[in-house]
Coordinates of C-alpha atoms in Angstrom, one line a residue:
Chain A
X1 CA 41.4 12.7 -17.3
X2 CA 38.4 13.1 -15.6
X3 CA 38.4 12.8 -12.2
X4 CA 35.7 10.2 -10.9
X5 CA 33.9 12.9 -9.7
X6 CA 33.1 14.5 -13.2
X7 CA 32.7 11.5 -14.8
X8 CA 28.8 11.2 -16.2
X9 CA 26.7 8.9 -17.1
X10 CA 23.6 7.8 -19.7
X11 CA 22.4 5.8 -17.5
X12 CA 18.9 7.6 -16.4
X13 CA 20.0 7.1 -12.8
X14 CA 16.4 9.7 -11.9
X15 CA 15.3 6.2 -12.2
X16 CA 17.5 4.2 -9.7
X17 CA 15.8 3.7 -6.9
X18 CA 15.4 1.0 -4.4
X19 CA 12.7 -1.4 -6.5
X20 CA 13.1 -2.9 -9.3
X21 CA 10.1 -4.2 -11.6
X22 CA 10.4 -7.5 -12.7
X23 CA 6.9 -8.3 -14.5
X24 CA 3.5 -6.9 -14.7
X25 CA 0.6 -9.1 -15.0
X26 CA -2.2 -7.2 -16.7
X27 CA -5.4 -8.9 -16.5
X28 CA -6.8 -9.5 -20.3
X29 CA -10.4 -9.5 -18.9
X30 CA -11.2 -13.6 -18.2
X31 CA -8.1 -15.0 -16.4
X32 CA -8.1 -18.1 -14.3
X33 CA -5.0 -17.3 -12.5
X34 CA -2.5 -14.3 -12.2
X35 CA 0.7 -17.0 -12.4
X36 CA 4.5 -15.5 -11.8
X37 CA 6.2 -18.9 -13.0
X38 CA 9.5 -17.4 -12.8
X39 CA 12.3 -14.5 -11.4
X40 CA 11.2 -15.6 -8.2
X41 CA 14.9 -16.4 -7.2
X42 CA 18.1 -15.6 -5.0
X43 CA 18.3 -12.5 -7.2
X44 CA 16.3 -10.3 -4.1
X45 CA 16.0 -11.1 -0.8
X46 CA 12.4 -9.4 -0.8
X47 CA 10.0 -9.6 -3.8
X48 CA 7.1 -6.8 -3.2
X49 CA 3.8 -7.7 -4.9
X50 CA 1.8 -4.7 -5.5
X51 CA -2.1 -5.8 -6.8
X52 CA -4.6 -2.8 -8.5
X53 CA -7.6 -2.8 -8.6
X54 CA -8.4 -6.4 -9.2
X55 CA -12.0 -6.7 -10.3
X56 CA -13.7 -10.2 -10.2
X57 CA -16.0 -12.4 -12.4
X58 CA -18.2 -13.4 -9.5
X59 CA -20.1 -11.3 -6.4
X60 CA -18.5 -12.3 -2.5
X61 CA -15.1 -14.0 -4.0
X62 CA -12.0 -13.5 -2.5
X63 CA -8.7 -12.5 -3.7
X64 CA -6.1 -15.3 -2.8
X65 CA -2.7 -16.1 -3.1
X66 CA -0.7 -19.3 -3.3
X67 CA 3.1 -20.4 -3.4
X68 CA 5.0 -23.1 -5.4
X69 CA 7.5 -25.0 -3.6
X70 CA 9.9 -26.8 -6.1
X71 CA 7.1 -28.7 -7.6
X72 CA 4.3 -28.0 -10.8
X73 CA 1.7 -26.7 -7.8
X74 CA 1.0 -24.2 -6.0
X75 CA 0.3 -25.4 -3.2
X76 CA 2.9 -25.2 -0.6
X77 CA 2.0 -25.9 3.0
X78 CA 1.1 -22.3 4.9
X79 CA 0.1 -21.4 8.3
X80 CA -1.3 -17.5 8.5
X81 CA -3.5 -15.0 10.1
X82 CA -6.1 -13.1 9.3
X83 CA -7.6 -10.0 10.4
X84 CA -9.8 -7.0 9.3
X85 CA -11.0 -3.8 10.0
X86 CA -14.7 -2.9 8.7
X87 CA -17.0 -0.2 8.0
X88 CA -20.0 0.4 5.9
X89 CA -21.1 3.0 3.9
X90 CA -25.0 2.9 5.8
X91 CA -22.9 3.6 9.0
X92 CA -24.2 0.9 10.7
X93 CA -21.5 -2.1 11.4
X94 CA -18.3 -1.7 12.4
X95 CA -15.3 -3.9 13.5
X96 CA -11.9 -4.9 14.4
X97 CA -11.3 -8.3 14.6
X98 CA -10.0 -11.9 14.1
X99 CA -11.1 -13.7 11.1
X100 CA -11.0 -17.6 11.8
X101 CA -12.7 -18.6 8.1
X102 CA -9.7 -16.2 6.7
X103 CA -6.7 -17.9 8.0
X104 CA -5.0 -21.6 7.6
X105 CA -3.1 -23.5 9.7
X106 CA -0.8 -26.4 7.6
X107 CA -3.0 -26.3 4.9
X108 CA -2.2 -26.1 1.4
X109 CA -4.8 -24.1 -0.2
X110 CA -5.0 -21.2 -1.8
X111 CA -4.8 -17.9 1.0
X112 CA -7.4 -15.1 0.9
X113 CA -5.9 -11.6 0.7
X114 CA -9.3 -10.1 0.6
X115 CA -12.0 -9.5 1.8
X116 CA -15.1 -10.7 0.3
X117 CA -15.1 -8.9 -3.1
X118 CA -17.9 -7.3 -4.6
X119 CA -18.3 -7.9 -8.8
X120 CA -20.0 -4.5 -9.9
X121 CA -18.4 -2.6 -12.3
X122 CA -16.9 -0.3 -9.5
X123 CA -16.1 -2.6 -7.4
X124 CA -12.3 -4.0 -7.0
X125 CA -9.5 -4.6 -4.1
X126 CA -6.1 -3.1 -4.1
X127 CA -3.0 -3.6 -2.1
X128 CA 0.3 -5.5 -1.7
X129 CA 2.1 -8.3 -0.2
X130 CA 5.8 -9.0 0.6
X131 CA 7.6 -12.1 0.0
X132 CA 10.8 -12.5 2.0
X133 CA 14.0 -14.5 1.3
X134 CA 12.1 -17.0 -1.0
X135 CA 15.5 -19.1 -2.2
X136 CA 16.2 -19.6 1.2
X137 CA 16.1 -23.3 2.1
X138 CA 17.1 -23.3 5.6
X139 CA 14.1 -21.5 6.8
X140 CA 10.2 -21.0 6.7
X141 CA 9.4 -18.4 4.3
X142 CA 7.1 -15.1 5.7
X143 CA 5.0 -13.4 3.8
X144 CA 2.6 -10.3 4.6
X145 CA 0.0 -8.5 3.0
X146 CA -2.1 -5.5 3.7
X147 CA -5.1 -4.9 1.1
X148 CA -8.6 -2.6 0.7
X149 CA -11.8 -4.5 -0.3
X150 CA -14.4 -3.0 -1.5
X151 CA -17.1 -5.6 0.0
X152 CA -20.3 -7.5 -2.1
X153 CA -22.4 -5.0 0.0
X154 CA -21.1 -2.2 0.1
X155 CA -18.4 -2.2 3.1
X156 CA -14.6 -0.8 3.5
X157 CA -12.8 -3.5 4.7
X158 CA -9.0 -3.0 5.7
X159 CA -7.8 -6.8 5.4
X160 CA -4.1 -7.9 7.0
X161 CA -2.9 -11.4 6.0
X162 CA 0.6 -12.8 7.5
X163 CA 2.3 -16.5 7.9
X164 CA 4.9 -18.5 5.9
X165 CA 5.2 -21.3 4.3
X166 CA 6.1 -24.0 6.4
X167 CA 9.0 -25.7 4.2
X168 CA 12.5 -25.4 3.6
X169 CA 12.5 -26.1 -0.4
X170 CA 12.6 -22.7 -2.0
X171 CA 9.8 -20.6 -3.3
X172 CA 10.0 -20.3 -6.7
X173 CA 7.1 -19.3 -8.0
X174 CA 3.9 -17.4 -6.6
X175 CA -0.2 -17.4 -8.4
X176 CA -2.5 -15.1 -7.6
X177 CA -6.7 -16.4 -8.1
X178 CA -10.2 -15.7 -7.1
X179 CA -11.7 -18.5 -4.6
X180 CA -14.4 -18.9 -7.3
X181 CA -14.2 -17.6 -11.1
X182 CA -12.1 -15.1 -13.1
X183 CA -9.7 -12.4 -12.4
X184 CA -11.6 -9.9 -14.7
X185 CA -9.6 -6.5 -14.1
X186 CA -6.8 -5.4 -12.8
X187 CA -2.9 -5.4 -12.8
X188 CA -0.2 -7.2 -10.8
X189 CA 3.2 -6.2 -10.8
X190 CA 5.8 -8.3 -8.9
X191 CA 9.1 -5.9 -7.6
X192 CA 12.5 -6.8 -6.3
X193 CA 13.7 -4.9 -3.4
X194 CA 17.1 -4.3 -3.7
Chain B
X1 CA 43.5 2.2 -17.1
X2 CA 40.0 0.4 -18.2
X3 CA 38.0 2.5 -21.0
X4 CA 35.0 3.2 -19.9
X5 CA 32.6 0.6 -21.5
X6 CA 34.6 -1.7 -20.1
X7 CA 33.7 -0.2 -16.0
X8 CA 31.1 -3.6 -14.5
X9 CA 29.1 -3.2 -11.9
X10 CA 27.8 -5.5 -9.0
X11 CA 24.6 -4.6 -9.4
X12 CA 22.2 -4.2 -12.4
X13 CA 21.2 -1.6 -14.1
X14 CA 17.7 -1.8 -15.9
X15 CA 17.0 -0.9 -19.6
X16 CA 15.1 1.9 -18.0
X17 CA 12.0 -0.1 -19.3
X18 CA 12.2 -2.6 -16.7
X19 CA 13.0 -0.3 -13.8
X20 CA 10.6 0.5 -11.5
X21 CA 11.2 2.6 -8.6
X22 CA 10.1 4.6 -6.0
X23 CA 10.6 8.1 -7.3
X24 CA 10.3 11.2 -5.5
X25 CA 8.0 13.6 -6.7
X26 CA 7.5 16.6 -4.7
X27 CA 8.3 17.5 -1.4
X28 CA 6.3 19.7 0.5
X29 CA 7.6 21.5 3.4
X30 CA 4.6 23.0 6.0
X31 CA 5.5 26.4 7.9
X32 CA 2.4 27.5 9.8
X33 CA 0.3 26.1 6.7
X34 CA -3.3 25.3 6.9
X35 CA -3.4 22.6 4.2
X36 CA -0.6 20.9 1.9
X37 CA -2.1 20.1 -1.0
X38 CA -0.2 18.3 -4.2
X39 CA -2.4 19.1 -7.0
X40 CA -1.5 17.3 -10.3
X41 CA 0.4 19.4 -13.1
X42 CA 0.9 22.2 -10.0
X43 CA 4.4 23.1 -9.0
X44 CA 5.9 20.0 -10.5
X45 CA 3.5 17.7 -9.0
X46 CA 2.9 14.2 -11.1
X47 CA -0.7 13.1 -10.0
X48 CA -1.9 10.8 -12.8
X49 CA -1.3 7.8 -15.3
X50 CA 2.5 8.0 -15.3
X51 CA 2.1 5.6 -11.6
X52 CA -0.4 3.7 -11.1
X53 CA 0.8 3.5 -7.0
X54 CA 1.7 6.7 -5.2
X55 CA 2.9 7.1 -1.4
X56 CA 2.7 10.3 0.4
X57 CA 5.0 10.1 3.3
X58 CA 4.4 12.8 6.4
X59 CA 7.3 13.3 8.6
X60 CA 7.2 15.1 12.0
X61 CA 3.5 17.2 11.5
X62 CA 3.7 19.1 13.8
X63 CA 0.8 21.1 15.2
X64 CA -0.1 24.4 16.3
X65 CA -3.1 22.7 18.5
X66 CA -4.0 19.5 19.6
X67 CA -4.9 18.0 16.5
X68 CA -5.9 15.7 14.3
X69 CA -3.6 15.3 10.7
X70 CA -6.6 14.7 7.9
X71 CA -6.5 13.9 4.6
X72 CA -8.9 14.2 1.5
X73 CA -9.0 14.0 -2.4
X74 CA -10.2 15.9 -5.1
X75 CA -11.1 14.0 -8.4
X76 CA -9.7 15.8 -11.6
X77 CA -11.7 18.6 -13.3
X78 CA -13.6 19.1 -10.2
X79 CA -13.5 21.7 -7.2
X80 CA -12.9 21.8 -3.8
X81 CA -11.5 18.3 -1.4
X82 CA -14.6 16.7 -1.0
X83 CA -14.6 13.5 -2.6
X84 CA -17.3 11.1 -1.0
X85 CA -15.9 8.2 0.8
X86 CA -15.9 5.3 2.9
X87 CA -12.8 4.4 5.8
X88 CA -11.9 2.3 8.5
X89 CA -9.9 3.0 11.7
X90 CA -8.0 1.8 14.3
X91 CA -5.1 1.7 16.3
X92 CA -3.1 0.5 19.2
X93 CA -2.2 3.2 22.3
X94 CA 0.0 3.1 25.2
X95 CA 0.4 5.9 27.5
X96 CA 3.7 6.9 28.7
X97 CA 3.1 5.7 32.8
X98 CA 2.3 2.9 31.4
X99 CA -1.4 2.4 32.4
X100 CA -3.4 2.5 29.5
X101 CA -3.0 -0.1 26.5
X102 CA -5.2 -1.6 24.3
X103 CA -6.5 -2.2 20.2
X104 CA -9.6 -0.9 18.7
X105 CA -11.7 0.2 16.1
X106 CA -12.6 3.5 16.9
X107 CA -15.6 4.4 15.5
X108 CA -15.8 8.0 15.5
X109 CA -12.6 8.6 13.3
X110 CA -14.1 6.6 9.9
X111 CA -16.3 7.8 7.6
X112 CA -19.3 6.1 5.9
X113 CA -19.8 7.6 2.5
X114 CA -19.2 10.6 3.9
X115 CA -17.2 13.8 2.0
X116 CA -14.9 15.4 5.2
X117 CA -11.2 14.9 5.7
X118 CA -10.5 11.5 7.3
X119 CA -8.3 11.3 10.6
X120 CA -4.8 10.1 10.3
X121 CA -3.1 10.5 13.5
X122 CA -3.1 13.1 16.3
X123 CA -0.7 15.6 17.5
X124 CA -0.5 17.5 20.9
X125 CA 1.6 20.3 19.8
X126 CA 4.2 20.3 22.5
X127 CA 7.2 21.3 20.9
X128 CA 8.7 18.0 20.8
X129 CA 4.9 16.1 19.8
X130 CA 4.1 15.5 15.9
X131 CA 2.8 12.7 14.2
X132 CA 4.7 10.4 11.0
X133 CA 3.3 7.9 8.1
X134 CA 2.6 6.8 5.6
X135 CA -0.3 6.8 2.6
X136 CA -0.9 4.4 -0.2
X137 CA -2.8 5.5 -3.1
X138 CA -3.8 2.5 -5.8
X139 CA -4.8 3.5 -9.2
X140 CA -5.8 6.8 -8.7
X141 CA -6.1 8.1 -12.4
X142 CA -8.5 4.7 -13.2
X143 CA -11.9 5.7 -14.2
X144 CA -13.7 2.6 -13.4
X145 CA -13.7 1.4 -10.1
X146 CA -13.4 3.3 -7.0
X147 CA -9.6 4.4 -5.5
X148 CA -8.6 2.3 -2.3
X149 CA -6.1 3.8 -0.2
X150 CA -4.5 2.4 3.0
X151 CA -2.5 4.4 5.6
X152 CA -0.3 3.8 8.6
X153 CA 0.4 6.3 11.0
X154 CA 2.2 6.8 14.7
X155 CA 1.2 9.6 16.6
X156 CA 2.9 11.5 20.1
X157 CA -0.5 12.6 21.3
X158 CA -1.4 15.5 23.3
X159 CA -2.2 12.9 26.5
X160 CA 1.6 11.9 26.5
X161 CA 0.2 8.4 24.6
X162 CA 2.1 6.5 21.7
X163 CA -0.7 5.4 19.4
X164 CA 0.0 3.2 16.0
X165 CA -2.8 4.4 13.5
X166 CA -4.5 2.3 10.5
X167 CA -6.8 3.9 8.2
X168 CA -8.0 2.6 5.1
X169 CA -11.0 3.3 2.6
X170 CA -11.8 4.1 -0.9
X171 CA -12.8 7.5 -2.9
X172 CA -16.2 6.2 -3.4
X173 CA -15.8 7.6 -7.5
X174 CA -15.1 6.4 -10.8
X175 CA -13.7 10.2 -11.8
X176 CA -9.6 9.8 -11.4
X177 CA -8.1 11.3 -8.6
X178 CA -5.3 13.9 -8.9
X179 CA -5.3 16.0 -6.3
X180 CA -4.4 15.5 -2.6
X181 CA -5.0 17.6 0.5
X182 CA -3.8 17.3 3.8
X183 CA -4.6 19.6 7.4
X184 CA -5.1 19.8 10.7
X185 CA -8.7 19.6 12.1
X186 CA -8.0 22.2 14.3
X187 CA -5.2 24.7 13.8
X188 CA -2.4 25.5 11.6
X189 CA 0.3 22.5 10.1
X190 CA 3.1 24.5 11.8
X191 CA 5.8 22.4 10.5
X192 CA 6.6 18.8 8.8
X193 CA 7.7 17.2 5.2
X194 CA 5.2 15.6 2.8
X195 CA 7.1 13.7 0.0
X196 CA 4.9 12.5 -2.9
X197 CA 6.1 9.5 -4.1
X198 CA 5.2 7.6 -7.4
X199 CA 5.8 3.8 -8.3
X200 CA 5.6 2.7 -12.0

């Protein structure tokens, strides 16, 4: 009989880590939304969404997120914060500022997680969003996000969003969309954090 | 005695294809190093389309001088760490004698379409001073879009200040990025650990 320490596995443990990929959205070039309608449940205490090279159809729009809280609609009530640092390519403008137009106060609409995004061929945004304990039916549901935007006026914008879904119902779906027009490129991966 | 195939686990083991992980690719250790470079295809470094997202963590990076730890990139097929970047930099700081605390943008530490190294955080060169933090690099193998990065680092500043430093920006090129370089803007990286991870 083999000793426990000598047991060999045919499982690729080199792949084992703290994240499990649940699903990947890859834009087909004309997506009204990117919807994660399943897989958000009590399996994980935390979910991580990584979005890479998200490209919009329309110039000057925001990449946004919303949450489903038990119905079929992505309209959970949210209170959020939004601040940003920016710097233009011409080196004429810099700022670190809270943006009142970017936050929500007990509203059900989409929350922006990028700044004003350009639709030039090489323009996009990338970043991540953490969603904490979405299956809780006791507490509000927190989320935090950070991204970098290639702004429509050729700025680099470092964007910070955070807040909570002010509901005690479980959050069981997450949806991303542009504030206008389609998602025309990029990927969004949903991970469970082990 | 249970047979091997009857053993049950209380966690899910993916089939492989569905297991997305933060995999450690390479660890580099500084020792009076002029630069610390991760170069795709060299010394087991992978920095290509194998992973969509990369994270580089720098831990206890200590300089030979009071200096900034900085970062630059090189595009595939090109030479030199001199990619054009536009970046932002802000920080929160608090000194040890409790006389100064603030948060603000630092105009001197950003880049507007420049090709120099981007500051991450400043370290003093006292024996116990160093910087630690991480940089996320998004979709560096793409050849359609600019390549975004975001970072956060904490510094033990040479003037005995704790500072929480936030940097972000993009490499303003559509060429793939396959090399990353770190160096101090003065002196060497005396010591420190740099870890490159990939997220599939």
